[in-house]
PDB file of C-alpha atoms in Angstrom:
ATOM      1  CA  UNK A   1      42.217  35.910 -55.786  1.00  0.00           C
ATOM      2  CA  UNK A   2      38.596  37.101 -55.794  1.00  0.00           C
ATOM      3  CA  UNK A   3      36.599  37.608 -52.635  1.00  0.00           C
ATOM      4  CA  UNK A   4      32.844  37.372 -52.405  1.00  0.00           C
ATOM      5  CA  UNK A   5      30.791  38.154 -49.328  1.00  0.00           C
ATOM      6  CA  UNK A   6      28.020  35.708 -48.537  1.00  0.00           C
ATOM      7  CA  UNK A   7      25.300  36.126 -45.961  1.00  0.00           C
ATOM      8  CA  UNK A   8      26.290  39.665 -44.923  1.00  0.00           C
ATOM      9  CA  UNK A   9      24.434  41.597 -42.224  1.00  0.00           C
ATOM     10  CA  UNK A  10      23.220  44.977 -43.429  1.00  0.00           C
ATOM     11  CA  UNK A  11      22.730  47.872 -41.050  1.00  0.00           C
ATOM     12  CA  UNK A  12      21.007  51.020 -42.304  1.00  0.00           C
ATOM     13  CA  UNK A  13      21.954  54.274 -40.551  1.00  0.00           C
ATOM     14  CA  UNK A  14      20.150  57.591 -41.060  1.00  0.00           C
ATOM     15  CA  UNK A  15      19.943  60.925 -39.250  1.00  0.00           C
ATOM     16  CA  UNK A  16      16.621  62.630 -38.577  1.00  0.00           C
ATOM     17  CA  UNK A  17      16.726  66.263 -39.764  1.00  0.00           C
ATOM     18  CA  UNK A  18      14.458  67.529 -36.937  1.00  0.00           C
ATOM     19  CA  UNK A  19      16.216  65.594 -34.158  1.00  0.00           C
ATOM     20  CA  UNK A  20      16.485  68.535 -31.713  1.00  0.00           C
ATOM     21  CA  UNK A  21      12.799  69.381 -31.954  1.00  0.00           C
ATOM     22  CA  UNK A  22      11.786  65.738 -31.458  1.00  0.00           C
ATOM     23  CA  UNK A  23      14.197  65.388 -28.504  1.00  0.00           C
ATOM     24  CA  UNK A  24      12.695  68.464 -26.834  1.00  0.00           C
ATOM     25  CA  UNK A  25       9.081  67.302 -27.330  1.00  0.00           C
ATOM     26  CA  UNK A  26       9.663  63.699 -26.275  1.00  0.00           C
ATOM     27  CA  UNK A  27      11.891  64.740 -23.358  1.00  0.00           C
ATOM     28  CA  UNK A  28       9.097  66.951 -21.994  1.00  0.00           C
ATOM     29  CA  UNK A  29       6.469  64.270 -22.626  1.00  0.00           C
ATOM     30  CA  UNK A  30       8.480  61.600 -20.810  1.00  0.00           C
ATOM     31  CA  UNK A  31       8.800  63.845 -17.728  1.00  0.00           C
ATOM     32  CA  UNK A  32       5.008  63.521 -17.319  1.00  0.00           C
ATOM     33  CA  UNK A  33       4.671  59.772 -17.832  1.00  0.00           C
ATOM     34  CA  UNK A  34       6.268  56.401 -17.117  1.00  0.00           C
ATOM     35  CA  UNK A  35       9.833  55.611 -18.193  1.00  0.00           C
ATOM     36  CA  UNK A  36       8.496  52.939 -20.592  1.00  0.00           C
ATOM     37  CA  UNK A  37       5.649  53.299 -23.103  1.00  0.00           C
ATOM     38  CA  UNK A  38       4.217  50.660 -25.424  1.00  0.00           C
ATOM     39  CA  UNK A  39       3.261  51.688 -28.994  1.00  0.00           C
ATOM     40  CA  UNK A  40       4.318  55.354 -28.797  1.00  0.00           C
ATOM     41  CA  UNK A  41       4.493  55.455 -32.606  1.00  0.00           C
ATOM     42  CA  UNK A  42       0.765  56.261 -32.447  1.00  0.00           C
ATOM     43  CA  UNK A  43       1.247  59.426 -30.343  1.00  0.00           C
ATOM     44  CA  UNK A  44       0.511  62.751 -32.120  1.00  0.00           C
ATOM     45  CA  UNK A  45       3.962  64.150 -31.198  1.00  0.00           C
ATOM     46  CA  UNK A  46       5.544  61.264 -33.142  1.00  0.00           C
ATOM     47  CA  UNK A  47       3.566  61.743 -36.393  1.00  0.00           C
ATOM     48  CA  UNK A  48       6.161  63.628 -38.505  1.00  0.00           C
ATOM     49  CA  UNK A  49       9.003  61.511 -37.165  1.00  0.00           C
ATOM     50  CA  UNK A  50       7.158  58.263 -37.925  1.00  0.00           C
ATOM     51  CA  UNK A  51       6.462  59.386 -41.494  1.00  0.00           C
ATOM     52  CA  UNK A  52      10.179  60.009 -41.963  1.00  0.00           C
ATOM     53  CA  UNK A  53      11.123  56.691 -40.328  1.00  0.00           C
ATOM     54  CA  UNK A  54       8.610  54.756 -42.443  1.00  0.00           C
ATOM     55  CA  UNK A  55      10.291  56.177 -45.573  1.00  0.00           C
ATOM     56  CA  UNK A  56      13.756  55.238 -44.277  1.00  0.00           C
ATOM     57  CA  UNK A  57      12.680  51.683 -43.419  1.00  0.00           C
ATOM     58  CA  UNK A  58      11.074  51.200 -46.814  1.00  0.00           C
ATOM     59  CA  UNK A  59      14.199  52.542 -48.529  1.00  0.00           C
ATOM     60  CA  UNK A  60      16.217  49.953 -46.562  1.00  0.00           C
ATOM     61  CA  UNK A  61      13.768  47.229 -47.658  1.00  0.00           C
ATOM     62  CA  UNK A  62      14.128  48.258 -51.304  1.00  0.00           C
ATOM     63  CA  UNK A  63      17.941  48.246 -51.068  1.00  0.00           C
ATOM     64  CA  UNK A  64      17.663  44.745 -49.574  1.00  0.00           C
ATOM     65  CA  UNK A  65      15.502  43.877 -52.623  1.00  0.00           C
ATOM     66  CA  UNK A  66      12.467  42.964 -50.515  1.00  0.00           C
ATOM     67  CA  UNK A  67       9.389  43.091 -52.784  1.00  0.00           C
ATOM     68  CA  UNK A  68       6.894  44.411 -50.202  1.00  0.00           C
ATOM     69  CA  UNK A  69       6.222  47.659 -48.366  1.00  0.00           C
ATOM     70  CA  UNK A  70       6.577  47.730 -44.580  1.00  0.00           C
ATOM     71  CA  UNK A  71       4.711  49.384 -41.730  1.00  0.00           C
ATOM     72  CA  UNK A  72       5.376  49.781 -38.027  1.00  0.00           C
ATOM     73  CA  UNK A  73       3.413  47.145 -36.118  1.00  0.00           C
ATOM     74  CA  UNK A  74       4.654  47.839 -32.578  1.00  0.00           C
ATOM     75  CA  UNK A  75       7.024  50.130 -30.719  1.00  0.00           C
ATOM     76  CA  UNK A  76       8.556  50.915 -27.333  1.00  0.00           C
ATOM     77  CA  UNK A  77       9.781  54.183 -25.875  1.00  0.00           C
ATOM     78  CA  UNK A  78      12.437  53.815 -23.153  1.00  0.00           C
ATOM     79  CA  UNK A  79      13.639  56.610 -20.905  1.00  0.00           C
ATOM     80  CA  UNK A  80      16.531  54.695 -19.347  1.00  0.00           C
ATOM     81  CA  UNK A  81      17.107  55.316 -15.651  1.00  0.00           C
ATOM     82  CA  UNK A  82      20.267  54.784 -13.618  1.00  0.00           C
ATOM     83  CA  UNK A  83      21.277  51.089 -13.428  1.00  0.00           C
ATOM     84  CA  UNK A  84      19.057  49.968 -16.298  1.00  0.00           C
ATOM     85  CA  UNK A  85      20.215  48.224 -19.450  1.00  0.00           C
ATOM     86  CA  UNK A  86      19.005  46.106 -22.356  1.00  0.00           C
ATOM     87  CA  UNK A  87      20.361  42.541 -22.480  1.00  0.00           C
ATOM     88  CA  UNK A  88      21.102  40.745 -25.736  1.00  0.00           C
ATOM     89  CA  UNK A  89      17.835  40.136 -27.564  1.00  0.00           C
ATOM     90  CA  UNK A  90      16.262  39.964 -31.009  1.00  0.00           C
ATOM     91  CA  UNK A  91      12.744  40.671 -32.271  1.00  0.00           C
ATOM     92  CA  UNK A  92      11.524  37.254 -33.375  1.00  0.00           C
ATOM     93  CA  UNK A  93       8.455  37.117 -35.575  1.00  0.00           C
ATOM     94  CA  UNK A  94       9.265  40.410 -37.327  1.00  0.00           C
ATOM     95  CA  UNK A  95      11.141  41.319 -40.498  1.00  0.00           C
ATOM     96  CA  UNK A  96      12.811  44.691 -39.829  1.00  0.00           C
ATOM     97  CA  UNK A  97      13.541  46.409 -36.521  1.00  0.00           C
ATOM     98  CA  UNK A  98      14.841  49.869 -35.693  1.00  0.00           C
ATOM     99  CA  UNK A  99      16.386  51.715 -32.791  1.00  0.00           C
ATOM    100  CA  UNK A 100      16.306  55.514 -32.890  1.00  0.00           C
ATOM    101  CA  UNK A 101      18.343  57.530 -30.376  1.00  0.00           C
ATOM    102  CA  UNK A 102      16.059  60.388 -29.268  1.00  0.00           C
ATOM    103  CA  UNK A 103      18.317  61.730 -26.512  1.00  0.00           C
ATOM    104  CA  UNK A 104      21.782  60.505 -25.480  1.00  0.00           C
ATOM    105  CA  UNK A 105      25.152  61.846 -24.449  1.00  0.00           C
ATOM    106  CA  UNK A 106      27.509  59.993 -26.765  1.00  0.00           C
ATOM    107  CA  UNK A 107      30.383  60.557 -24.302  1.00  0.00           C
ATOM    108  CA  UNK A 108      28.758  58.521 -21.514  1.00  0.00           C
ATOM    109  CA  UNK A 109      25.880  56.534 -23.074  1.00  0.00           C
ATOM    110  CA  UNK A 110      26.455  52.895 -23.894  1.00  0.00           C
ATOM    111  CA  UNK A 111      27.000  52.194 -27.552  1.00  0.00           C
ATOM    112  CA  UNK A 112      24.345  50.157 -29.314  1.00  0.00           C
ATOM    113  CA  UNK A 113      25.895  46.714 -29.747  1.00  0.00           C
ATOM    114  CA  UNK A 114      25.049  44.200 -32.468  1.00  0.00           C
ATOM    115  CA  UNK A 115      26.096  40.556 -32.255  1.00  0.00           C
ATOM    116  CA  UNK A 116      27.231  38.545 -35.254  1.00  0.00           C
ATOM    117  CA  UNK A 117      24.649  35.775 -35.787  1.00  0.00           C
ATOM    118  CA  UNK A 118      27.451  33.420 -36.876  1.00  0.00           C
ATOM    119  CA  UNK A 119      29.457  32.217 -33.893  1.00  0.00           C
ATOM    120  CA  UNK A 120      33.042  31.475 -34.953  1.00  0.00           C
ATOM    121  CA  UNK A 121      34.031  29.130 -32.130  1.00  0.00           C
ATOM    122  CA  UNK A 122      37.646  28.898 -33.312  1.00  0.00           C
ATOM    123  CA  UNK A 123      38.338  32.653 -32.820  1.00  0.00           C
ATOM    124  CA  UNK A 124      41.134  33.065 -35.407  1.00  0.00           C
ATOM    125  CA  UNK A 125      41.749  36.662 -34.249  1.00  0.00           C
ATOM    126  CA  UNK A 126      42.431  35.538 -30.632  1.00  0.00           C
ATOM    127  CA  UNK A 127      40.139  38.397 -29.652  1.00  0.00           C
ATOM    128  CA  UNK A 128      38.473  38.969 -26.316  1.00  0.00           C
ATOM    129  CA  UNK A 129      35.222  40.550 -27.458  1.00  0.00           C
ATOM    130  CA  UNK A 130      34.305  41.997 -24.060  1.00  0.00           C
ATOM    131  CA  UNK A 131      34.444  45.761 -24.741  1.00  0.00           C
ATOM    132  CA  UNK A 132      35.293  46.412 -21.062  1.00  0.00           C
ATOM    133  CA  UNK A 133      38.488  44.315 -21.150  1.00  0.00           C
ATOM    134  CA  UNK A 134      40.514  45.867 -23.938  1.00  0.00           C
ATOM    135  CA  UNK A 135      39.936  47.518 -27.294  1.00  0.00           C
ATOM    136  CA  UNK A 136      40.072  45.046 -30.127  1.00  0.00           C
ATOM    137  CA  UNK A 137      41.210  45.933 -33.633  1.00  0.00           C
ATOM    138  CA  UNK A 138      38.394  44.204 -35.468  1.00  0.00           C
ATOM    139  CA  UNK A 139      36.126  44.947 -38.377  1.00  0.00           C
ATOM    140  CA  UNK A 140      32.795  43.559 -39.449  1.00  0.00           C
ATOM    141  CA  UNK A 141      34.774  40.885 -41.307  1.00  0.00           C
ATOM    142  CA  UNK A 142      36.090  39.300 -38.128  1.00  0.00           C
ATOM    143  CA  UNK A 143      34.131  40.511 -35.134  1.00  0.00           C
ATOM    144  CA  UNK A 144      31.643  38.805 -32.831  1.00  0.00           C
ATOM    145  CA  UNK A 145      30.054  42.157 -32.049  1.00  0.00           C
ATOM    146  CA  UNK A 146      30.183  45.760 -33.154  1.00  0.00           C
ATOM    147  CA  UNK A 147      29.272  48.844 -31.138  1.00  0.00           C
ATOM    148  CA  UNK A 148      27.883  52.076 -32.574  1.00  0.00           C
ATOM    149  CA  UNK A 149      27.942  55.325 -30.574  1.00  0.00           C
ATOM    150  CA  UNK A 150      24.609  56.493 -29.183  1.00  0.00           C
ATOM    151  CA  UNK A 151      24.313  59.815 -30.985  1.00  0.00           C
ATOM    152  CA  UNK A 152      21.113  61.851 -30.694  1.00  0.00           C
ATOM    153  CA  UNK A 153      19.140  61.764 -33.940  1.00  0.00           C
ATOM    154  CA  UNK A 154      20.584  58.483 -35.259  1.00  0.00           C
ATOM    155  CA  UNK A 155      18.364  55.737 -36.656  1.00  0.00           C
ATOM    156  CA  UNK A 156      19.624  52.149 -36.889  1.00  0.00           C
ATOM    157  CA  UNK A 157      17.682  49.807 -39.220  1.00  0.00           C
ATOM    158  CA  UNK A 158      18.378  46.076 -39.203  1.00  0.00           C
ATOM    159  CA  UNK A 159      16.880  42.628 -39.695  1.00  0.00           C
ATOM    160  CA  UNK A 160      14.857  41.616 -36.653  1.00  0.00           C
ATOM    161  CA  UNK A 161      16.828  38.411 -36.047  1.00  0.00           C
ATOM    162  CA  UNK A 162      20.006  40.402 -35.325  1.00  0.00           C
ATOM    163  CA  UNK A 163      20.734  40.440 -31.580  1.00  0.00           C
ATOM    164  CA  UNK A 164      21.494  43.813 -30.024  1.00  0.00           C
ATOM    165  CA  UNK A 165      22.016  45.274 -26.541  1.00  0.00           C
ATOM    166  CA  UNK A 166      23.230  48.196 -24.475  1.00  0.00           C
ATOM    167  CA  UNK A 167      25.347  48.067 -21.328  1.00  0.00           C
ATOM    168  CA  UNK A 168      24.314  49.119 -17.832  1.00  0.00           C
ATOM    169  CA  UNK A 169      23.532  52.852 -17.562  1.00  0.00           C
ATOM    170  CA  UNK A 170      25.850  54.115 -14.828  1.00  0.00           C
ATOM    171  CA  UNK A 171      25.153  57.852 -15.081  1.00  0.00           C
ATOM    172  CA  UNK A 172      22.215  60.222 -14.676  1.00  0.00           C
ATOM    173  CA  UNK A 173      22.370  61.769 -18.161  1.00  0.00           C
ATOM    174  CA  UNK A 174      19.192  61.239 -20.171  1.00  0.00           C
ATOM    175  CA  UNK A 175      19.000  58.372 -22.636  1.00  0.00           C
ATOM    176  CA  UNK A 176      15.692  58.019 -24.498  1.00  0.00           C
ATOM    177  CA  UNK A 177      15.190  55.678 -27.446  1.00  0.00           C
ATOM    178  CA  UNK A 178      12.312  54.367 -29.511  1.00  0.00           C
ATOM    179  CA  UNK A 179      12.474  50.828 -30.862  1.00  0.00           C
ATOM    180  CA  UNK A 180      10.033  49.603 -33.514  1.00  0.00           C
ATOM    181  CA  UNK A 181       9.201  46.475 -35.444  1.00  0.00           C
ATOM    182  CA  UNK A 182       8.170  46.577 -39.086  1.00  0.00           C
ATOM    183  CA  UNK A 183       6.329  43.927 -41.031  1.00  0.00           C
ATOM    184  CA  UNK A 184       5.121  43.657 -44.610  1.00  0.00           C
ATOM    185  CA  UNK A 185       1.945  45.427 -45.673  1.00  0.00           C
ATOM    186  CA  UNK A 186       1.481  43.333 -48.804  1.00  0.00           C
ATOM    187  CA  UNK A 187       1.021  39.672 -48.096  1.00  0.00           C
ATOM    188  CA  UNK A 188       2.430  37.112 -50.458  1.00  0.00           C
ATOM    189  CA  UNK A 189      -0.440  35.128 -52.044  1.00  0.00           C
TER     190      UNK A 189
END
């Protein structure tokens, strides 16, 4: 028998080579400002990082066989405090979104969860997908959601319609991320 995969979800994952330097600069910067900033991709301390991320996003777009080039159109910098979280959400009206883990302790930070956009109501695996209930032996073939560890320096690139979330932060360790939306530079005539 042959198997073909239709309508797969593609997640790009990359690691920033200067992650420690960026973490130090952004960590210091966030100590002097609010815990949430809108459009931080325009800050001077983000310049080198944004150039790298733009290249990674455009490589993802090319692998997806998208004909256009993409640029960051908006961004958010979150320095998560105790008892904060990010509920399930998507970035409607955009093509590609990213989450980059600037600072996190992978031993205590919530994983970054992605939800399968296809809801299989019949649940052939008899799986309880609540990660707090019990570990489930699932793969991307049969899962409602997948969690990826929050490791400092990791970039996640995905289609903007893909829902994602993090659980409640129940510790005082730092967790800083930048999320961005990318849209095409070249418009289709």
